Protein backbone atom coordinates (compact mmCIF):
# COMPACT_ATOMS: atom_id res chain seq x y z
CA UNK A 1 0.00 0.00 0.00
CA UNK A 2 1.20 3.52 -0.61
CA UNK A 3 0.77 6.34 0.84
CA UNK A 4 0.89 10.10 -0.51
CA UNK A 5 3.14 12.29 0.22
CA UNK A 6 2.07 14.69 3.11
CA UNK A 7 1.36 18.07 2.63
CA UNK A 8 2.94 20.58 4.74
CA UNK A 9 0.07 21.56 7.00
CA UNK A 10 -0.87 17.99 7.75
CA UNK A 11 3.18 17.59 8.81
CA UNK A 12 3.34 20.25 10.98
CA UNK A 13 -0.49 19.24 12.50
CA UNK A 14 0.37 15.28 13.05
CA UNK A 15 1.06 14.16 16.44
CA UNK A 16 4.78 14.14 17.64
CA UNK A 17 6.75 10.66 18.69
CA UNK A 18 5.43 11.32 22.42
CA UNK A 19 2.15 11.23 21.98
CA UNK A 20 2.05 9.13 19.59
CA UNK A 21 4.10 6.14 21.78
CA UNK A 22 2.88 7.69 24.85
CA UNK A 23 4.91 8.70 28.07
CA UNK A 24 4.43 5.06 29.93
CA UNK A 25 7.30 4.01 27.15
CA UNK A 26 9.97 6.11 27.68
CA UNK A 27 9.70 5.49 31.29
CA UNK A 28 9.30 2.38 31.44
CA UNK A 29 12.17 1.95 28.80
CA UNK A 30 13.87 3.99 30.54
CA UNK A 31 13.80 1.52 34.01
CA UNK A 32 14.37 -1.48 31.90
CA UNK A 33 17.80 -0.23 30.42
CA UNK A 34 18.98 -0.26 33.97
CA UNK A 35 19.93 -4.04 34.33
CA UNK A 36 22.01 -3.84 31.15
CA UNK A 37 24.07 -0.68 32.63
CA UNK A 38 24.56 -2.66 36.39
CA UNK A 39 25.59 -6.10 35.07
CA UNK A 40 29.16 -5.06 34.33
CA UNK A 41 29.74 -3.46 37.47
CA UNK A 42 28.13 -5.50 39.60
CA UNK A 43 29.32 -8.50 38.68
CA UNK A 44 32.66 -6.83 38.67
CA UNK A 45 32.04 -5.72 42.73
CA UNK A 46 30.35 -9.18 43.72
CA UNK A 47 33.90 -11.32 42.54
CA UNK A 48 36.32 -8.80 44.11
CA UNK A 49 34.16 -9.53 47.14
CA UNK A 50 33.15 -13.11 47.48
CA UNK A 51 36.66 -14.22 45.67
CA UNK A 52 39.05 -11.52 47.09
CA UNK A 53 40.28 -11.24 43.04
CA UNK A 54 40.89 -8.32 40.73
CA UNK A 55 41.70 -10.35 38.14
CA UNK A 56 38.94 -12.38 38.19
CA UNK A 57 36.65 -9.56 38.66
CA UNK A 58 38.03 -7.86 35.28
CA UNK A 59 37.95 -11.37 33.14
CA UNK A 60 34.60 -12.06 34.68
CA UNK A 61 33.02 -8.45 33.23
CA UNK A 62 34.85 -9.61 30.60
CA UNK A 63 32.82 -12.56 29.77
CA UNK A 64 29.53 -10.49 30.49
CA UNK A 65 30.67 -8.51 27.14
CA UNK A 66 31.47 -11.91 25.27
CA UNK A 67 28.17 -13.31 25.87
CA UNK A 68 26.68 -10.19 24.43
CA UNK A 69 28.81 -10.30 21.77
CA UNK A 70 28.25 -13.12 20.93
CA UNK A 71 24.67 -13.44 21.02
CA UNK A 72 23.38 -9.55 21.28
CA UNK A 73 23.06 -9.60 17.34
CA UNK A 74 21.65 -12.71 16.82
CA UNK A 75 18.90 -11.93 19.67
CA UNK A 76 18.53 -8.48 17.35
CA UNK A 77 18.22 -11.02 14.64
CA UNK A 78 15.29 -12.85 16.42
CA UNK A 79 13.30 -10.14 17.20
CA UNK A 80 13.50 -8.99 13.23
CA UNK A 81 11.97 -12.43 12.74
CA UNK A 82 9.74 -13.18 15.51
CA UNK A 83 8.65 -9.42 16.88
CA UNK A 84 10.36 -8.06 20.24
CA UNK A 85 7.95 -8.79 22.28
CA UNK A 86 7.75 -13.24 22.49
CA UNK A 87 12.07 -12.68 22.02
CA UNK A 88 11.87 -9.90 25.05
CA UNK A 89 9.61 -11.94 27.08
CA UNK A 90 11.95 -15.16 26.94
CA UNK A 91 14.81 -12.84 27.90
CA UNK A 92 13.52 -10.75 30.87
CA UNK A 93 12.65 -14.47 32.56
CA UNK A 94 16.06 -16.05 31.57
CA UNK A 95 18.13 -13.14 32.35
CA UNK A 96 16.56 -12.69 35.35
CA UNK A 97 17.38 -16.43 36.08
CA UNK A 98 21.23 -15.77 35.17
CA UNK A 99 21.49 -13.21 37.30
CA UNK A 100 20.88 -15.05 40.43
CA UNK A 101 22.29 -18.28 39.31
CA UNK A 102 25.62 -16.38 39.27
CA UNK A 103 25.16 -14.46 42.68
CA UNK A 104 24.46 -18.49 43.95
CA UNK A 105 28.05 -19.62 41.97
CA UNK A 106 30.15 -16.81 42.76
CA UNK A 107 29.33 -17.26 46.53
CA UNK A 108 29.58 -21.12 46.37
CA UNK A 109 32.74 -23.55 46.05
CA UNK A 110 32.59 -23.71 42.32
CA UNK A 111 35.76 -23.15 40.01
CA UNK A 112 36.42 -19.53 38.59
CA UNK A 113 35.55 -21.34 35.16
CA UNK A 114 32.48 -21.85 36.33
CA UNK A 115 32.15 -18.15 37.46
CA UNK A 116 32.74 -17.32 34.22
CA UNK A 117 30.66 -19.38 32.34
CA UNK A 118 27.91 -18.13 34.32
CA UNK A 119 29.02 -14.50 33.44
CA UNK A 120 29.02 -15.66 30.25
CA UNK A 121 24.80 -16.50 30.13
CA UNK A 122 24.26 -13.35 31.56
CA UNK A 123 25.74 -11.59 28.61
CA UNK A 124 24.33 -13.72 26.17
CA UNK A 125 20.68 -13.65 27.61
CA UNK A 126 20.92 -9.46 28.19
CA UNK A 127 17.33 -7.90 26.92
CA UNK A 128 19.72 -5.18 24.91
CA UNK A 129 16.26 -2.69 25.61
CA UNK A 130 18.03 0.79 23.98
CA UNK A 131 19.14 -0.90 21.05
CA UNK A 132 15.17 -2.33 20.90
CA UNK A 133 13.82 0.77 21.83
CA UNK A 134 15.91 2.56 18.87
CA UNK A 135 14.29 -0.02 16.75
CA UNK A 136 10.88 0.08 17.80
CA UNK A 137 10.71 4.13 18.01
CA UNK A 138 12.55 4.60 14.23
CA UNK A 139 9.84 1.93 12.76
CA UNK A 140 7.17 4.24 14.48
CA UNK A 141 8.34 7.03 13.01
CA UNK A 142 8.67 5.27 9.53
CA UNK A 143 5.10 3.66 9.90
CA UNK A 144 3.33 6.78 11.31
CA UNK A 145 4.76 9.96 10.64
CA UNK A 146 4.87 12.01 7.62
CA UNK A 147 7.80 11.90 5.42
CA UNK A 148 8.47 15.78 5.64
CA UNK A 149 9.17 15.62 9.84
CA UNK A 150 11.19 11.97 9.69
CA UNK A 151 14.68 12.76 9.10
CA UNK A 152 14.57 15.40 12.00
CA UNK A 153 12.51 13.22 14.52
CA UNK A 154 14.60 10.53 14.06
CA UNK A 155 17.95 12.96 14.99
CA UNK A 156 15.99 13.96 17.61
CA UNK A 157 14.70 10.39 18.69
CA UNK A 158 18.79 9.24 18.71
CA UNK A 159 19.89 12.17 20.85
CA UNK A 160 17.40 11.23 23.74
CA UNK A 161 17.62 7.78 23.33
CA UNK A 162 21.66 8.69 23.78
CA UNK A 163 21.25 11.23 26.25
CA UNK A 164 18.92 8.48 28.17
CA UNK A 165 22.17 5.48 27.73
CA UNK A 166 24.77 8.39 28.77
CA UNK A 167 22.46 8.64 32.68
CA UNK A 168 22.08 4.98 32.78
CA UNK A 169 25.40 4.32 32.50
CA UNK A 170 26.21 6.73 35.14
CA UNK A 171 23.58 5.96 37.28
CA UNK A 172 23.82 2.56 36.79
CA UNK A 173 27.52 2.07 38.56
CA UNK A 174 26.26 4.75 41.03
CA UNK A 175 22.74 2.58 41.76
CA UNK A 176 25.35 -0.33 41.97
CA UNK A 177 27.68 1.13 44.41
CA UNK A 178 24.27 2.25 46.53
CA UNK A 179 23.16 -1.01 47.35
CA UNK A 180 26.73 -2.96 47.51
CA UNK A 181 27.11 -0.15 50.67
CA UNK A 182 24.11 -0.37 51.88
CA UNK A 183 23.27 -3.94 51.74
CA UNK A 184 25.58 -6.47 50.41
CA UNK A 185 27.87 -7.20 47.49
CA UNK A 186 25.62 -9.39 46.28
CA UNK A 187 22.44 -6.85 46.46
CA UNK A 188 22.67 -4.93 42.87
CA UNK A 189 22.54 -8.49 40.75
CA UNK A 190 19.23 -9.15 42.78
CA UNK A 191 18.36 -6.07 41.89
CA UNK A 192 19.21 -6.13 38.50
CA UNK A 193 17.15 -9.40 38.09
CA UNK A 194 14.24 -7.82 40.01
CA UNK A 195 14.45 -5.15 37.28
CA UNK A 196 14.54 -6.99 34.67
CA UNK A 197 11.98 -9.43 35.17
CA UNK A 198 9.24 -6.35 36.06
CA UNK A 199 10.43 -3.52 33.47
CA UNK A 200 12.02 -5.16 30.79
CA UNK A 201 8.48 -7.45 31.02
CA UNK A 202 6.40 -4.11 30.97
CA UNK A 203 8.73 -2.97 27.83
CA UNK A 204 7.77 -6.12 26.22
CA UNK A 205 4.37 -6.23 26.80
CA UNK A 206 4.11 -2.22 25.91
CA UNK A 207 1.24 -1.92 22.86
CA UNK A 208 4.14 -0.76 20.69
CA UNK A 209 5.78 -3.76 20.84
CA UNK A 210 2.85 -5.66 18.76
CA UNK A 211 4.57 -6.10 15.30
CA UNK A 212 4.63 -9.16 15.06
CA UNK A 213 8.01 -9.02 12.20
CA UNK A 214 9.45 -6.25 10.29
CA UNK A 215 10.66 -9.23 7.58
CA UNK A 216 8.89 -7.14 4.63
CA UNK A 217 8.16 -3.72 4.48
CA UNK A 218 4.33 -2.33 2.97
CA UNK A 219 5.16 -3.17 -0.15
CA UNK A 220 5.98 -6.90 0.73
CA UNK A 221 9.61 -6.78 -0.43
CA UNK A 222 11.83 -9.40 1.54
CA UNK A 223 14.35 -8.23 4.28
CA UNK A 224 17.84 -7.46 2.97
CA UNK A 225 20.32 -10.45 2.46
CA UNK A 226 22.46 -10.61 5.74
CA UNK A 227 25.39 -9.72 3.88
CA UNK A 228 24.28 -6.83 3.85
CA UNK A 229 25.07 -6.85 7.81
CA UNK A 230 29.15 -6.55 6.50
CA UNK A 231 29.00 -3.60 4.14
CA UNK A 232 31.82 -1.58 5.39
CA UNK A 233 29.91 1.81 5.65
CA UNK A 234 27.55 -0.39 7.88
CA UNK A 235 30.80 -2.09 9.97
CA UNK A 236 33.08 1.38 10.27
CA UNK A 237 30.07 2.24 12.37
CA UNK A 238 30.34 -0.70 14.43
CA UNK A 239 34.22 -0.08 15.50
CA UNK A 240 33.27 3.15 16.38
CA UNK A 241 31.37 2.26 18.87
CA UNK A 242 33.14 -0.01 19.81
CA UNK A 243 35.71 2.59 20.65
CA UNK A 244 33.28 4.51 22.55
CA UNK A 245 32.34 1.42 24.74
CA UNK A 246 36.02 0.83 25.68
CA UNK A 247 36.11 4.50 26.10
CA UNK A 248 33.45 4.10 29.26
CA UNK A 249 35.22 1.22 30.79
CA UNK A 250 38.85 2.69 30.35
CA UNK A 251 37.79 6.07 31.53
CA UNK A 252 35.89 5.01 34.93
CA UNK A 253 38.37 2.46 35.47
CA UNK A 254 41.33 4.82 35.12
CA UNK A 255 39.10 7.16 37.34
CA UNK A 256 38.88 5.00 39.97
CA UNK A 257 42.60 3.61 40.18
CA UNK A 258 43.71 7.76 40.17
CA UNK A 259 41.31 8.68 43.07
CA UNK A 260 42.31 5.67 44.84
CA UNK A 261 45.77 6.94 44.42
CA UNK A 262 44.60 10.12 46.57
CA UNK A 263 42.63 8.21 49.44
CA UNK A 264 39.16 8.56 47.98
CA UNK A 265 38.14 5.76 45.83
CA UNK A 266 34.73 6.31 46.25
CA UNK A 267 34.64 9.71 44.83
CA UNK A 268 35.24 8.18 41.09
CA UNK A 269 31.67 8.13 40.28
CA UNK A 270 31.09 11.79 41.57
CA UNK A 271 34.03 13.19 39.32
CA UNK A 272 32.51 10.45 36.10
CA UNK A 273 29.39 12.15 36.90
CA UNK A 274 30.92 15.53 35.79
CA UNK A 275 31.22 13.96 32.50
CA UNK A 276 28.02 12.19 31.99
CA UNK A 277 25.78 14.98 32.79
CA UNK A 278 27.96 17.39 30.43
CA UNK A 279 27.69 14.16 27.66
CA UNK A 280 24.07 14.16 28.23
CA UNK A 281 23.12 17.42 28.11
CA UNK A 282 25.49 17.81 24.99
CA UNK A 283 23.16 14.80 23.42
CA UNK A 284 20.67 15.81 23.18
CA UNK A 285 21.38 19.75 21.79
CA UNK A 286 22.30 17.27 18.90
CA UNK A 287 18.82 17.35 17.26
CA UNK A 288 19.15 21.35 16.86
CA UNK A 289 22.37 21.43 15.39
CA UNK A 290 22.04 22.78 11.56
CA UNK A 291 21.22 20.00 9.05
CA UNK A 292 24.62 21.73 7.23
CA UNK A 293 26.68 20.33 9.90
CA UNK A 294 27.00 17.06 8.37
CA UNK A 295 26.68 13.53 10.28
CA UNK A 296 29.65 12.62 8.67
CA UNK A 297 31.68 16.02 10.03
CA UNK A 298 30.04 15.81 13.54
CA UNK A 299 31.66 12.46 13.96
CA UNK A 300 34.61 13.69 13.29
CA UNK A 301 34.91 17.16 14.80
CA UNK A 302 33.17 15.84 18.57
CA UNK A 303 35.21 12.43 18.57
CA UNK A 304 38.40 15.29 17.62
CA UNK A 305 36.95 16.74 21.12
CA UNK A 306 37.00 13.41 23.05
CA UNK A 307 40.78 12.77 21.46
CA UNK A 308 42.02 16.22 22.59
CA UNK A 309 40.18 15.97 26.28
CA UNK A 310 41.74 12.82 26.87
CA UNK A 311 45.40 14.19 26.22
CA UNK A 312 45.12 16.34 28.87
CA UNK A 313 44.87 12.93 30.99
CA UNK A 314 48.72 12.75 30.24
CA UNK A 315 49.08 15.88 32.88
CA UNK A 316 46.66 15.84 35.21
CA UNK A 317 47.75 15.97 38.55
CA UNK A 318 45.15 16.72 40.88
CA UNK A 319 40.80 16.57 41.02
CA UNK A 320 40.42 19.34 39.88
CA UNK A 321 42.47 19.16 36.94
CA UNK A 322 40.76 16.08 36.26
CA UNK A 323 37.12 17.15 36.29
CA UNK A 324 38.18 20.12 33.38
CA UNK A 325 39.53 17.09 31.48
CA UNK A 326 36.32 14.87 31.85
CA UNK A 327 34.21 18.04 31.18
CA UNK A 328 36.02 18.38 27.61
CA UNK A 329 35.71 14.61 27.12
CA UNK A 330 31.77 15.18 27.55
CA UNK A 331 31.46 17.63 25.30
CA UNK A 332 32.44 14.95 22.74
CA UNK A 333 31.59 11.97 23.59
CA UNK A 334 27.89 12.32 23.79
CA UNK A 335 27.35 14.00 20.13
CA UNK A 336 29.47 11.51 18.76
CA UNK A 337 27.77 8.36 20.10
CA UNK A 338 24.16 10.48 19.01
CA UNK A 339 26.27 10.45 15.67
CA UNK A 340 27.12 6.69 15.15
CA UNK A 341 23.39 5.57 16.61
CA UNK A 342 21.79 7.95 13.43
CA UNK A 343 24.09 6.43 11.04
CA UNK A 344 23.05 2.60 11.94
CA UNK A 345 19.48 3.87 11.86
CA UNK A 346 20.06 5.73 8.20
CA UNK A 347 22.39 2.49 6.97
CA UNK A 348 20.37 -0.89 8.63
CA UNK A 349 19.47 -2.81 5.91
CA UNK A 350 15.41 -3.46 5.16
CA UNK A 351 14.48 -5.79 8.18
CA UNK A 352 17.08 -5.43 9.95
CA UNK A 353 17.22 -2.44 12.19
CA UNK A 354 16.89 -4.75 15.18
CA UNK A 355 19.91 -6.85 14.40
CA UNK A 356 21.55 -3.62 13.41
CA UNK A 357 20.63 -1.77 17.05
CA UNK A 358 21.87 -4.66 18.97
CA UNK A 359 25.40 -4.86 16.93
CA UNK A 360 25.72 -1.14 18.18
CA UNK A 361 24.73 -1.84 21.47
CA UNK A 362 26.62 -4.91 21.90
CA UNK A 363 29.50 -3.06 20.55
CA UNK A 364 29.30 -0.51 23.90
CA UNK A 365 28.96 -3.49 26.53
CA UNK A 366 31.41 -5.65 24.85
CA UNK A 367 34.11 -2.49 24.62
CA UNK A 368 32.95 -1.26 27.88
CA UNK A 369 33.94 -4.66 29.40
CA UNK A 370 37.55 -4.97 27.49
CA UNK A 371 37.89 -0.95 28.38
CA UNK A 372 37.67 -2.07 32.04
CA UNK A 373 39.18 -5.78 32.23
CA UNK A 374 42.92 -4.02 30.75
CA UNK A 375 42.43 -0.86 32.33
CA UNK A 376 41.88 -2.97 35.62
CA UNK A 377 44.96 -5.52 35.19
CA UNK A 378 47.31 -2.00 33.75
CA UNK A 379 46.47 -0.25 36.96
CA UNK A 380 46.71 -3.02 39.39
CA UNK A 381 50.28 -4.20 37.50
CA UNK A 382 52.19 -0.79 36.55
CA UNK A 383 49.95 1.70 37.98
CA UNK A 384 47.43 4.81 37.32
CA UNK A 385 49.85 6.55 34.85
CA UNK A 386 49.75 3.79 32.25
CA UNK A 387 45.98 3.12 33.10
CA UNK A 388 45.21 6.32 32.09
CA UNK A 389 46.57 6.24 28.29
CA UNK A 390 43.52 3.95 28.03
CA UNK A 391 41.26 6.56 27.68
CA UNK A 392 43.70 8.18 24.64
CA UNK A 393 43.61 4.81 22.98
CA UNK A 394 39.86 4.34 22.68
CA UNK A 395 39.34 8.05 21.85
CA UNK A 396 41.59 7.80 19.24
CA UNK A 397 39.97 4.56 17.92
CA UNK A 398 36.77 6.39 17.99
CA UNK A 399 38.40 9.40 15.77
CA UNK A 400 40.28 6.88 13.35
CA UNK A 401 37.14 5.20 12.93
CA UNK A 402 35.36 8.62 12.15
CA UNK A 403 38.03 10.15 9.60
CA UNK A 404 37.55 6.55 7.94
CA UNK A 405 33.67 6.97 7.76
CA UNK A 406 34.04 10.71 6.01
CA UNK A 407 36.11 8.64 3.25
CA UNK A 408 33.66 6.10 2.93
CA UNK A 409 30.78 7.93 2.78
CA UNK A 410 32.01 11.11 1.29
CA UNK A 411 31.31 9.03 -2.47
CA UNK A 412 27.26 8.95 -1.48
CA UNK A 413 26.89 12.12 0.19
CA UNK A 414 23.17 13.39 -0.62
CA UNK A 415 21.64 14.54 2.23
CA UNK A 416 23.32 15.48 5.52
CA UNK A 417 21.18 12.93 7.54
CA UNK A 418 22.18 10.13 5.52
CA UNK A 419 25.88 10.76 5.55
């Protein structure tokens, strides 16, 4: 069925994203992303305390990124086939069930390869719900809005669905680190599974979840071939990403081993803070930035931001010093992961923006956990200095990755939201 095109009064008269998902949705997708952002963490705090190991602690977060590596896309893959909501539903209950299978392991006699095997499920059974949620909201805005007011709803839908990943992830170590005080080591994975079995569940269930596949489009054409998954304007996007994730798990590591240095350990996730509300904010300005300003060049000119910020890590010598550096680094880092998310929407191939979502969002677990696993075993082994060039080596990953993306899509440039 076709539709015509809309005229400019009906645009500017049809009902915006909110209303037309409703409010329930972004809160409750809002709760349900916070599992995802404590499982790294916690699972990192709950080893250092019931096995008295670093090491294990970093390889075990470790496996909590493999798992989603490993089986993030292919979960994306399923919901493209099957709907979200029967693939969401499965994972909410088995997740759930990981979660406190591990606590029960890591606290028992069991080997460390069984510790990590455990971690392991838990990554591969994560309900990836921001990736999802991208999914759903863009095929919303496809299905329901007028062509005229897509391409600037769905730079606006990326920056809060950023800006909304950029406060999970900070208040997701900081919700962490709240009940590990309070309660018990142990207390943010039950928490986490408590979570996930209530608001991922609700996220599932939500009325927008109801398509049942997105396999053909109106017309009835057939999703894309999967090779399509490997184009390398699809895949540059991917290491990106990537090099944002390990960004995350370098920087708050890092963090952590140079307040520790000073006495005050526990004032990491204050000072990260500085960074992720800056990041945040930053986001989601994103959607009012001029359509001139290029995807393409914001990539490259914020993740030139995030590079120069993290050189100043080099010379820091003191809090304060440290906060202006992570208040640079925000200034980049959250337009430039705004950036990568609208290119995988603008690039996923037809019936496949789930499997595409989940490849970005596995790509920031899975370099959030090798970010922190070396970071960890560099600081514990030579110290904060050489923890700290961690940071410089995912930012610059992150830039590489973006001067590589102007090259490759510099030959297809039409409009700015599609390059």
């Amino acid at each position: 069925m076709t539709h015509a095109p809309a005229s400019p009064k009906s645009a500017s008269q049809s009902p915006s994203l909110l209303r037309i998902a409703g409010l329930p949705y972004f809160l409750i997708a809002f709760i349900a992303r916070l599992p995802f952002a404590m499982m790294v963490v916690g699972v990192l705090t709950v080893v250092v305390s019931a096995r008295g190991s670093l090491s294990l602690g970093g390889l075990t977060s470790a496996a909590v990124g493999l798992g989603t590596a490993c089986f993030g896309p292919l979960l994306g893959a399923a919901a493209d086939r099957f709907g979200q909501r029967a693939v969401l539903v499965i994972l909410a209950l088995a997740n759930g069930a990981m979660l406190l299978l591990f606590t029960f392991v890591v606290y028992g006699t069991a080997a460390d390869g069984f510790v990590l095997l455990a971690a392991v499920g838990i990554g591969a059974t994560a309900p990836q719900v921001a990736p999802l949620s991208r999914s759903r909201l863009v095929t919303i805005i496809r299905d329901r809005m007028p062509e005229a007011r897509r391409d600037r709803t769905v730079s606006g839908t990326m920056a809060y669905e950023s800006a909304a990943d950029e406060t999970v992830f900070v208040f997701g170590p900081f919700l962490v680190g709240i009940l590990a005080s309070a309660i018990s080591p142990w207390a943010p994975l039950v928490g986490a599974a408590v979570l996930t079995v209530v608001f991922v569940g609700a996220f599932a269930l939500h009325p927008s979840g109801r398509h049942v596949s997105q396999d053909r489009d109106a017309d009835g054409r057939a999703p894309s071939a999967v090779s399509e998954l490997f184009r390398p304007r699809l895949l540059i996007v991917v290491v990106g990403i990537l090099g944002v994730g390990m960004f995350f798990g370098a920087m708050l590591t890092s963090l952590t081993s140079f307040m520790a240095d000073r006495g005050a350990p526990e004032q990491a996730g204050l000072l990260y803070g500085v960074m992720g509300v800056g990041s945040a904010l930053l986001a989601l300005g994103v959607a009012w930035l001029p359509p001139a300003f290029s995807l393409r060049a914001r990539w490259l000119v914020f993740s030139g931001i995030l590079f120069v910020g993290t050189l100043l890590l080099s010379v820091v010598d003191s809090p304060g010093a440290m906060v202006l550096a992570l208040a640079i680094m925000g200034i980049g880092i959250g337009p430039t992961l705004v950036t990568q998310y609208s290119f995988g929407a603008a690039r996923s191939p037809l019936g496949r923006s789930a499997t595409v979502m989940t490849m970005l969002g596995s790509g920031v677990v899975v370099g959030q956990s090798i970010g922190a696993a070396v970071t960890g075993e560099i600081a514990e082994s030579i110290g904060t200095s050489a923890a700290l060039l961690l940071p410089m080596v995912a930012a610059f990953i992150t830039f590489a990755a973006g001067a590589a993306n102007w090259v490759l899509s510099g030959e297809r440039r039409r409009l700015s939201v599609t390059v």
